[in-house]
Short mmCIF file of C-alpha atoms and ligand atoms in Angstrom, two decimals:
data_model
loop_
_atom_site.label_atom_id
_atom_site.label_comp_id
_atom_site.label_asym_id
_atom_site.label_seq_id
_atom_site.Cartn_x
_atom_site.Cartn_y
_atom_site.Cartn_z
CA MET A 50 -27.76 -1.71 -29.28
CA ASP A 51 -24.83 -0.68 -27.08
CA ILE A 52 -24.88 -1.77 -23.45
CA LEU A 53 -24.61 1.87 -22.34
CA ASP A 54 -27.72 2.91 -24.32
CA ASP A 55 -29.85 1.41 -21.60
CA ALA A 56 -27.73 2.80 -18.78
CA PHE A 57 -28.59 5.24 -16.02
CA ASP A 58 -27.46 8.53 -14.57
CA PHE A 59 -23.81 7.67 -13.79
CA ASP A 60 -23.09 10.86 -11.86
CA ARG A 61 -25.98 10.38 -9.46
CA TYR A 62 -24.18 7.49 -7.73
CA ASP A 63 -20.56 8.58 -8.15
CA HIS A 64 -19.18 11.57 -6.26
CA VAL A 65 -15.71 10.65 -4.99
CA ARG A 66 -12.51 11.32 -6.99
CA PRO A 67 -9.13 10.10 -5.66
CA ILE A 68 -6.75 11.74 -8.16
CA ARG A 69 -6.53 15.38 -9.24
CA TRP A 70 -3.99 16.83 -11.64
CA THR A 71 -3.57 20.54 -10.98
CA GLY A 72 -1.15 21.35 -13.81
CA ASP A 73 1.90 21.34 -11.58
CA ALA A 74 1.13 18.77 -8.89
CA LEU A 75 -0.68 15.48 -8.43
CA GLU A 76 -3.19 15.62 -5.60
CA LEU A 77 -4.16 12.29 -4.05
CA LEU A 78 -7.09 11.80 -1.71
CA ASP A 79 -5.16 10.40 1.26
CA GLN A 80 -6.73 7.00 1.84
CA ARG A 81 -4.66 6.32 4.96
CA HIS A 82 -6.80 8.76 6.92
CA LEU A 83 -10.28 8.11 5.54
CA PRO A 84 -13.05 8.14 6.55
CA PHE A 85 -12.52 10.67 9.35
CA GLU A 86 -10.09 12.99 7.54
CA VAL A 87 -10.90 13.80 3.93
CA GLY A 88 -7.88 15.58 2.51
CA TYR A 89 -5.62 15.56 -0.52
CA ALA A 90 -1.83 15.09 -0.35
CA ALA A 91 0.15 16.91 -3.04
CA CYS A 92 2.98 15.14 -4.92
CA ARG A 93 5.36 17.46 -6.75
CA ASP A 94 7.84 14.92 -8.09
CA SER A 95 7.78 11.32 -9.22
CA ASP A 96 9.49 9.98 -6.10
CA GLU A 97 6.72 11.48 -4.00
CA VAL A 98 4.25 9.64 -6.24
CA ALA A 99 6.18 6.35 -5.83
CA ALA A 100 6.23 6.84 -2.06
CA ALA A 101 2.48 7.59 -2.05
CA ILE A 102 1.77 4.40 -4.00
CA HIS A 103 3.91 2.35 -1.61
CA ALA A 104 2.33 3.92 1.47
CA LEU A 105 -1.25 3.31 0.15
CA THR A 106 -2.02 7.04 0.09
CA VAL A 107 -3.39 6.07 -3.32
CA ARG A 108 -4.35 2.42 -3.80
CA GLY A 109 -6.37 0.08 -5.99
CA ALA A 110 -4.88 -1.34 -9.17
CA PRO A 111 -6.26 1.16 -11.74
CA ALA A 112 -5.64 4.18 -9.48
CA ILE A 113 -1.99 3.32 -8.93
CA GLY A 114 -1.54 2.97 -12.70
CA ILE A 115 -3.07 6.40 -13.26
CA ALA A 116 -1.01 7.96 -10.44
CA ALA A 117 2.17 6.44 -11.88
CA ALA A 118 1.38 7.90 -15.33
CA TRP A 119 1.11 11.36 -13.77
CA GLY A 120 4.32 10.58 -11.88
CA VAL A 121 6.07 10.27 -15.24
CA VAL A 122 4.71 13.69 -16.25
CA LEU A 123 6.19 15.11 -13.04
CA ALA A 124 9.53 13.33 -13.63
CA ALA A 125 9.66 14.87 -17.11
CA ARG A 126 9.83 18.33 -15.54
CA THR A 127 13.24 17.56 -14.07
CA ILE A 128 15.00 16.69 -17.34
CA GLU A 129 15.98 18.34 -20.63
CA ALA A 130 15.77 16.26 -23.82
CA GLY A 131 15.49 17.11 -27.52
CA ASP A 132 13.12 14.27 -28.38
CA GLY A 133 11.12 11.42 -26.87
CA ALA A 134 13.85 8.79 -27.25
CA ALA A 135 16.35 10.95 -25.35
CA ALA A 136 13.73 11.68 -22.69
CA LEU A 137 12.99 7.98 -22.34
CA HIS A 138 16.66 7.32 -21.65
CA ALA A 139 16.87 10.13 -19.09
CA LEU A 140 13.64 9.08 -17.36
CA GLN A 141 14.61 5.43 -16.97
CA PRO A 142 15.63 5.65 -13.26
CA ALA A 143 12.41 7.46 -12.32
CA LEU A 144 10.34 4.94 -14.30
CA GLU A 145 12.05 2.07 -12.48
CA ARG A 146 11.43 3.62 -9.07
CA LEU A 147 7.74 4.10 -9.89
CA ASN A 148 7.49 0.51 -11.14
CA ALA A 149 9.02 -0.84 -7.93
CA ALA A 150 6.46 0.90 -5.69
CA ARG A 151 4.14 -2.14 -5.55
CA PRO A 152 4.59 -5.53 -7.27
CA THR A 153 1.23 -7.30 -7.64
CA ALA A 154 -1.12 -4.97 -9.56
CA VAL A 155 -0.16 -5.19 -13.23
CA ASN A 156 -1.84 -1.84 -13.96
CA LEU A 157 1.25 -0.08 -12.63
CA ALA A 158 3.63 -1.71 -15.14
CA TRP A 159 0.94 -1.44 -17.85
CA ALA A 160 0.56 2.33 -17.42
CA LEU A 161 4.34 2.85 -17.37
CA ALA A 162 4.69 0.74 -20.53
CA ARG A 163 2.15 3.03 -22.22
CA MET A 164 4.12 6.10 -21.17
CA ARG A 165 7.35 4.49 -22.44
CA ARG A 166 5.74 3.67 -25.80
CA VAL A 167 4.52 7.22 -26.25
CA LEU A 168 7.96 8.61 -25.48
CA ALA A 169 9.66 6.20 -27.89
CA GLY A 170 7.48 7.49 -30.74
CA ALA A 171 7.44 11.20 -29.83
CA GLY A 172 9.54 13.97 -31.33
CA THR A 173 10.15 17.42 -29.86
CA GLY A 174 6.58 17.57 -28.51
CA TRP A 175 7.24 14.68 -26.12
CA ARG A 176 6.21 16.63 -22.99
CA ASP A 177 2.73 17.32 -24.36
CA ALA A 178 2.49 13.74 -25.61
CA LEU A 179 3.18 12.43 -22.10
CA GLU A 180 0.53 14.62 -20.55
CA ARG A 181 -2.01 13.62 -23.21
CA GLU A 182 -1.29 9.95 -22.52
CA ALA A 183 -1.74 10.31 -18.75
CA ARG A 184 -5.05 12.07 -19.37
CA ALA A 185 -6.09 9.32 -21.81
CA ILE A 186 -5.24 6.53 -19.34
CA GLU A 187 -7.46 8.23 -16.77
CA ALA A 188 -10.35 8.92 -19.15
CA GLU A 189 -10.27 5.40 -20.60
CA ASP A 190 -10.43 3.91 -17.11
CA LEU A 191 -13.58 5.85 -16.23
CA ALA A 192 -15.21 4.85 -19.53
CA ALA A 193 -14.23 1.18 -19.02
CA ASN A 194 -15.71 1.18 -15.52
CA ARG A 195 -19.05 2.49 -16.73
CA ARG A 196 -19.17 -0.13 -19.44
CA MET A 197 -18.25 -2.92 -16.99
CA GLY A 198 -20.83 -1.65 -14.53
CA ALA A 199 -23.58 -2.15 -17.06
CA ALA A 200 -22.22 -5.51 -18.30
CA GLY A 201 -21.73 -6.93 -14.80
CA ALA A 202 -25.09 -5.75 -13.49
CA ALA A 203 -26.80 -7.46 -16.42
CA LEU A 204 -25.66 -10.83 -14.99
CA ILE A 205 -27.41 -10.23 -11.67
CA ALA A 206 -31.07 -11.21 -11.23
CA PRO A 207 -33.38 -8.52 -9.81
CA GLY A 208 -33.67 -8.58 -6.02
CA SER A 209 -30.24 -10.16 -5.42
CA GLY A 210 -27.84 -9.62 -2.56
CA VAL A 211 -24.12 -9.17 -3.15
CA LEU A 212 -20.98 -9.34 -1.04
CA THR A 213 -17.88 -7.37 -2.00
CA HIS A 214 -14.34 -7.30 -0.64
CA CYS A 215 -11.69 -4.60 -0.27
CA ASN A 216 -12.39 -1.29 -2.04
CA THR A 217 -12.86 -1.35 -5.78
CA GLY A 218 -14.76 1.89 -6.12
CA SER A 219 -14.16 5.41 -7.31
CA LEU A 220 -11.41 5.54 -4.69
CA ALA A 221 -9.53 2.75 -6.47
CA THR A 222 -10.00 3.97 -10.05
CA ALA A 223 -10.53 7.10 -12.14
CA GLY A 224 -14.13 6.95 -10.96
CA PHE A 225 -17.21 4.72 -10.72
CA GLY A 226 -15.17 1.65 -9.82
CA THR A 227 -14.92 -1.94 -11.03
CA ALA A 228 -16.77 -4.34 -8.71
CA LEU A 229 -18.26 -1.31 -6.98
CA GLY A 230 -19.24 0.01 -10.42
CA VAL A 231 -21.26 -3.16 -10.97
CA ILE A 232 -22.83 -2.63 -7.56
CA ARG A 233 -23.59 1.05 -8.35
CA ALA A 234 -25.20 0.01 -11.65
CA GLY A 235 -27.02 -2.95 -10.10
CA VAL A 236 -28.48 -0.81 -7.31
CA ALA A 237 -29.52 1.92 -9.76
CA GLN A 238 -31.28 -0.68 -11.91
CA GLY A 239 -33.01 -2.36 -8.98
CA ARG A 240 -31.16 -5.62 -9.55
CA ILE A 241 -29.23 -5.42 -6.29
CA ALA A 242 -31.37 -5.20 -3.18
CA ARG A 243 -28.72 -5.86 -0.51
CA VAL A 244 -25.02 -4.92 -0.39
CA PHE A 245 -22.60 -6.44 2.13
CA ALA A 246 -18.95 -5.40 2.42
CA GLY A 247 -16.24 -7.33 4.24
CA GLU A 248 -14.05 -5.20 6.49
CA THR A 249 -10.87 -6.44 4.71
CA ARG A 250 -8.33 -6.90 7.45
CA PRO A 251 -5.68 -5.83 8.08
CA TRP A 252 -5.86 -2.48 6.30
CA ASN A 253 -9.67 -2.28 6.51
CA GLN A 254 -10.32 -1.07 2.95
CA GLY A 255 -13.89 -2.39 3.26
CA ALA A 256 -14.59 -0.87 6.67
CA ARG A 257 -12.82 2.45 6.17
CA LEU A 258 -13.31 3.04 2.44
CA THR A 259 -16.05 0.97 0.76
CA VAL A 260 -18.91 1.59 3.13
CA TRP A 261 -17.89 5.27 3.40
CA GLU A 262 -17.77 5.65 -0.38
CA LEU A 263 -21.16 3.97 -0.81
CA HIS A 264 -22.60 6.12 1.97
CA GLN A 265 -21.39 9.27 0.13
CA ASP A 266 -23.41 8.10 -2.86
CA GLY A 267 -26.55 7.18 -0.94
CA ILE A 268 -26.13 3.42 -1.38
CA GLU A 269 -26.93 1.41 1.73
CA ALA A 270 -24.35 -1.21 2.62
CA THR A 271 -23.92 -3.51 5.58
CA LEU A 272 -20.43 -4.09 6.95
CA ILE A 273 -19.48 -7.61 8.06
CA ALA A 274 -16.38 -9.02 9.70
CA ASP A 275 -14.36 -10.94 7.11
CA SER A 276 -14.91 -14.03 9.20
CA ALA A 277 -18.71 -13.68 8.87
CA ALA A 278 -18.69 -14.25 5.08
CA ALA A 279 -19.38 -18.00 4.95
CA HIS A 280 -22.11 -17.65 7.56
CA LEU A 281 -23.70 -14.84 5.51
CA MET A 282 -23.68 -17.05 2.41
CA LYS A 283 -25.33 -19.85 4.35
CA THR A 284 -28.25 -17.55 5.25
CA GLY A 285 -29.10 -17.16 1.55
CA ARG A 286 -28.90 -13.36 1.63
CA VAL A 287 -26.25 -13.07 -1.10
CA GLN A 288 -26.40 -14.52 -4.61
CA TRP A 289 -23.13 -13.06 -5.91
CA VAL A 290 -19.69 -12.23 -4.59
CA VAL A 291 -18.41 -9.33 -6.72
CA VAL A 292 -14.72 -8.42 -6.45
CA GLY A 293 -12.00 -6.56 -8.35
CA ALA A 294 -8.57 -7.77 -9.43
CA ASP A 295 -4.93 -6.76 -9.34
CA ARG A 296 -3.78 -9.16 -12.04
CA ILE A 297 -5.71 -11.63 -14.17
CA CYS A 298 -3.53 -14.31 -15.79
CA ALA A 299 -3.83 -15.87 -19.24
CA ASN A 300 -5.84 -18.78 -17.80
CA GLY A 301 -8.15 -16.55 -15.74
CA ASP A 302 -6.43 -17.09 -12.35
CA THR A 303 -6.92 -13.83 -10.48
CA ALA A 304 -4.84 -12.05 -7.86
CA ASN A 305 -6.85 -9.78 -5.59
CA LYS A 306 -6.88 -8.57 -2.00
CA ILE A 307 -6.05 -11.19 0.60
CA GLY A 308 -9.22 -13.02 1.59
CA THR A 309 -10.68 -13.16 -1.92
CA TYR A 310 -9.64 -16.79 -2.39
CA GLN A 311 -11.43 -17.98 0.73
CA LEU A 312 -14.55 -16.07 -0.37
CA ALA A 313 -14.45 -17.93 -3.70
CA ILE A 314 -14.17 -21.29 -1.95
CA ALA A 315 -17.04 -20.45 0.40
CA ALA A 316 -19.12 -19.13 -2.51
CA ARG A 317 -18.72 -22.35 -4.50
CA HIS A 318 -19.66 -24.41 -1.43
CA HIS A 319 -22.87 -22.41 -0.94
CA GLY A 320 -23.91 -22.13 -4.59
CA VAL A 321 -23.18 -18.37 -4.59
CA LYS A 322 -21.82 -17.03 -7.90
CA PHE A 323 -18.42 -15.36 -8.06
CA MET A 324 -17.73 -12.38 -10.36
CA VAL A 325 -14.40 -10.63 -11.00
CA VAL A 326 -14.65 -7.15 -12.50
CA ALA A 327 -11.55 -5.46 -13.95
CA PRO A 328 -10.51 -3.39 -16.95
CA SER A 329 -8.36 -5.00 -19.65
CA SER A 330 -5.39 -3.09 -18.15
CA THR A 331 -5.53 -5.66 -15.31
CA VAL A 332 -5.33 -8.61 -17.71
CA ASP A 333 -1.80 -9.99 -18.03
CA MET A 334 -1.71 -12.48 -20.91
CA ASP A 335 2.09 -12.74 -20.43
CA THR A 336 1.65 -14.52 -17.11
CA ALA A 337 0.34 -18.02 -17.74
CA SER A 338 -1.11 -18.80 -14.32
CA GLY A 339 -1.49 -17.60 -10.77
CA GLU A 340 1.52 -19.27 -9.18
CA LEU A 341 3.76 -16.99 -11.27
CA ILE A 342 2.36 -13.81 -9.69
CA GLU A 343 4.51 -11.99 -7.15
CA ILE A 344 2.43 -11.57 -4.00
CA GLU A 345 3.22 -8.41 -2.07
CA GLU A 346 4.05 -8.94 1.60
CA ARG A 347 3.79 -5.87 3.80
CA ASP A 348 5.07 -4.90 7.21
CA PRO A 349 3.73 -7.30 9.90
CA ALA A 350 3.17 -4.15 11.98
CA GLU A 351 -0.08 -3.67 9.99
CA LEU A 352 -1.37 -6.77 11.81
CA LEU A 353 0.12 -6.12 15.20
CA ALA A 354 -1.40 -2.71 15.84
CA PHE A 355 -4.53 -0.72 15.11
CA ARG A 356 -4.17 3.00 14.36
CA GLY A 357 -0.79 3.04 16.03
CA THR A 358 -1.87 1.17 19.18
CA ARG A 359 -0.36 -2.28 19.64
CA THR A 360 -3.09 -4.93 19.97
CA VAL A 361 -0.87 -8.02 20.07
CA ALA A 362 1.50 -9.06 22.85
CA GLU A 363 5.06 -7.79 22.48
CA GLY A 364 7.41 -10.38 21.04
CA VAL A 365 4.74 -11.99 18.81
CA ASP A 366 5.43 -11.98 15.06
CA ALA A 367 3.01 -12.00 12.11
CA TRP A 368 2.95 -12.85 8.38
CA ASN A 369 1.24 -10.26 6.15
CA PRO A 370 0.69 -11.30 2.51
CA VAL A 371 -1.74 -8.72 1.11
CA PHE A 372 -3.00 -10.52 -2.00
CA ASP A 373 -4.01 -14.07 -2.86
CA VAL A 374 -4.83 -15.90 -6.07
CA THR A 375 -8.26 -17.31 -6.86
CA PRO A 376 -8.00 -20.23 -9.31
CA HIS A 377 -10.02 -19.68 -12.48
CA ALA A 378 -12.12 -22.79 -11.78
CA LEU A 379 -13.78 -20.94 -8.87
CA ILE A 380 -14.73 -17.90 -11.00
CA ASP A 381 -18.12 -17.76 -12.76
CA ALA A 382 -17.50 -14.58 -14.75
CA ILE A 383 -14.70 -12.13 -15.48
CA VAL A 384 -16.25 -8.84 -16.57
CA THR A 385 -14.07 -6.43 -18.58
CA GLU A 386 -14.86 -3.51 -20.86
CA ARG A 387 -13.93 -5.76 -23.80
CA GLY A 388 -16.46 -8.40 -22.86
CA VAL A 389 -17.54 -10.96 -20.29
CA VAL A 390 -15.60 -14.23 -19.98
CA GLU A 391 -17.88 -16.81 -18.37
CA ARG A 392 -16.25 -19.81 -16.65
CA PRO A 393 -12.81 -18.50 -17.68
CA ASP A 394 -10.02 -20.72 -18.93
CA VAL A 395 -7.11 -20.14 -21.26
CA ASP A 396 -9.15 -20.58 -24.48
CA ARG A 397 -11.97 -18.31 -23.37
CA MET A 398 -9.46 -15.69 -22.20
CA ARG A 399 -7.62 -15.86 -25.53
CA ALA A 400 -10.89 -15.42 -27.43
CA VAL A 401 -11.29 -11.97 -25.83
CA PHE A 402 -7.69 -10.86 -25.19
CA GLY A 403 -5.77 -12.55 -28.00
CA ARG A 404 -2.34 -14.25 -27.90
O1 MRU B 36 -3.86 -3.08 -1.42
P1 MRU B 36 -4.92 -2.41 -2.23
O2 MRU B 36 -5.92 -1.67 -1.42
O3 MRU B 36 -4.32 -1.57 -3.34
O4 MRU B 36 -5.68 -3.62 -2.94
C1 MRU B 36 -6.75 -3.33 -3.79
C2 MRU B 36 -7.45 -4.52 -4.31
O5 MRU B 36 -7.09 -5.64 -4.08
C3 MRU B 36 -8.56 -4.25 -5.27
O6 MRU B 36 -9.54 -5.24 -5.17
C4 MRU B 36 -8.01 -4.22 -6.70
O7 MRU B 36 -6.87 -3.42 -6.78
C5 MRU B 36 -9.01 -3.72 -7.66
S1 MRU B 36 -9.39 -2.00 -7.41
C6 MRU B 36 -10.47 -1.56 -8.65
#
């Protein structure tokens, strides 16, 4: 029996879509202004897409990969080329600018590599081939999320509480979400009785996005300050921490939103299980372990002000790394659409992802 045979009504708990292709523009649900302004920003060329990825207009590892793929389709409109190989050459600068938009999530480079591969093998129909590939990347992501939702929820005992971090939902993917997909599935199946979301300072993905997204779908969630997580675990109200990933290394070490690592440490201390949920496009078997991952550092201004109002004394500086790496030894399960890797290490990762 397939894991999806026993699934549920996916659409009932999944209404938000962050990326819309109109045929001549890429529309991105502008996540900088949620939850109070719900509006789409239109990108008409690939540099606008790169800027939108950098500015977090669109964010979340799978979503930035999908946006970048559509960025290549837009870039293709600005060049003339007789076949895919010539187009690939002409598109190289645009591809590099898209790739440089954010460094940590491997999905960006993965999606661009797929677009490059398609071009390299395409003849005169290379424009259509590019568009088909962007559409496929998006459709495959939604399908993977639904599969992971069912597989991850199956690990959770009925009546459990979960804590999640950042936003890993429909907003961060083609739809349904990764960790939030597991939560959607777990709630629908009655396995998850309580959902807690950390606010995710400094950009507040949890406070501004996750609880809003869940509210849109009729799923009750309780927001906590990031600093309340260990105390919550001590109360016994959560049995699992369920998070997404930006890059999973060959040994299972996982980069994700800053704060994930301390959640994993606190979870282990309190006997709470720790689950990472990500599509295989987030798995990077070329990177051996977490210390080799480039960690994005953003403008300290994100820490020094809130919605444009300075909250910290003038003259004070800040350090703003926006991802951290959770060592594989602190992870109980990595859930992907290709399978679940329990207590991940290099051999167990290889058994599912090869190499
Ligand atoms: O800086 P962000 O908001 O792009 O960071 C997002 C995360 O860290 C997510 O947990 C990760 O990308 C997985 S999204 C399905």
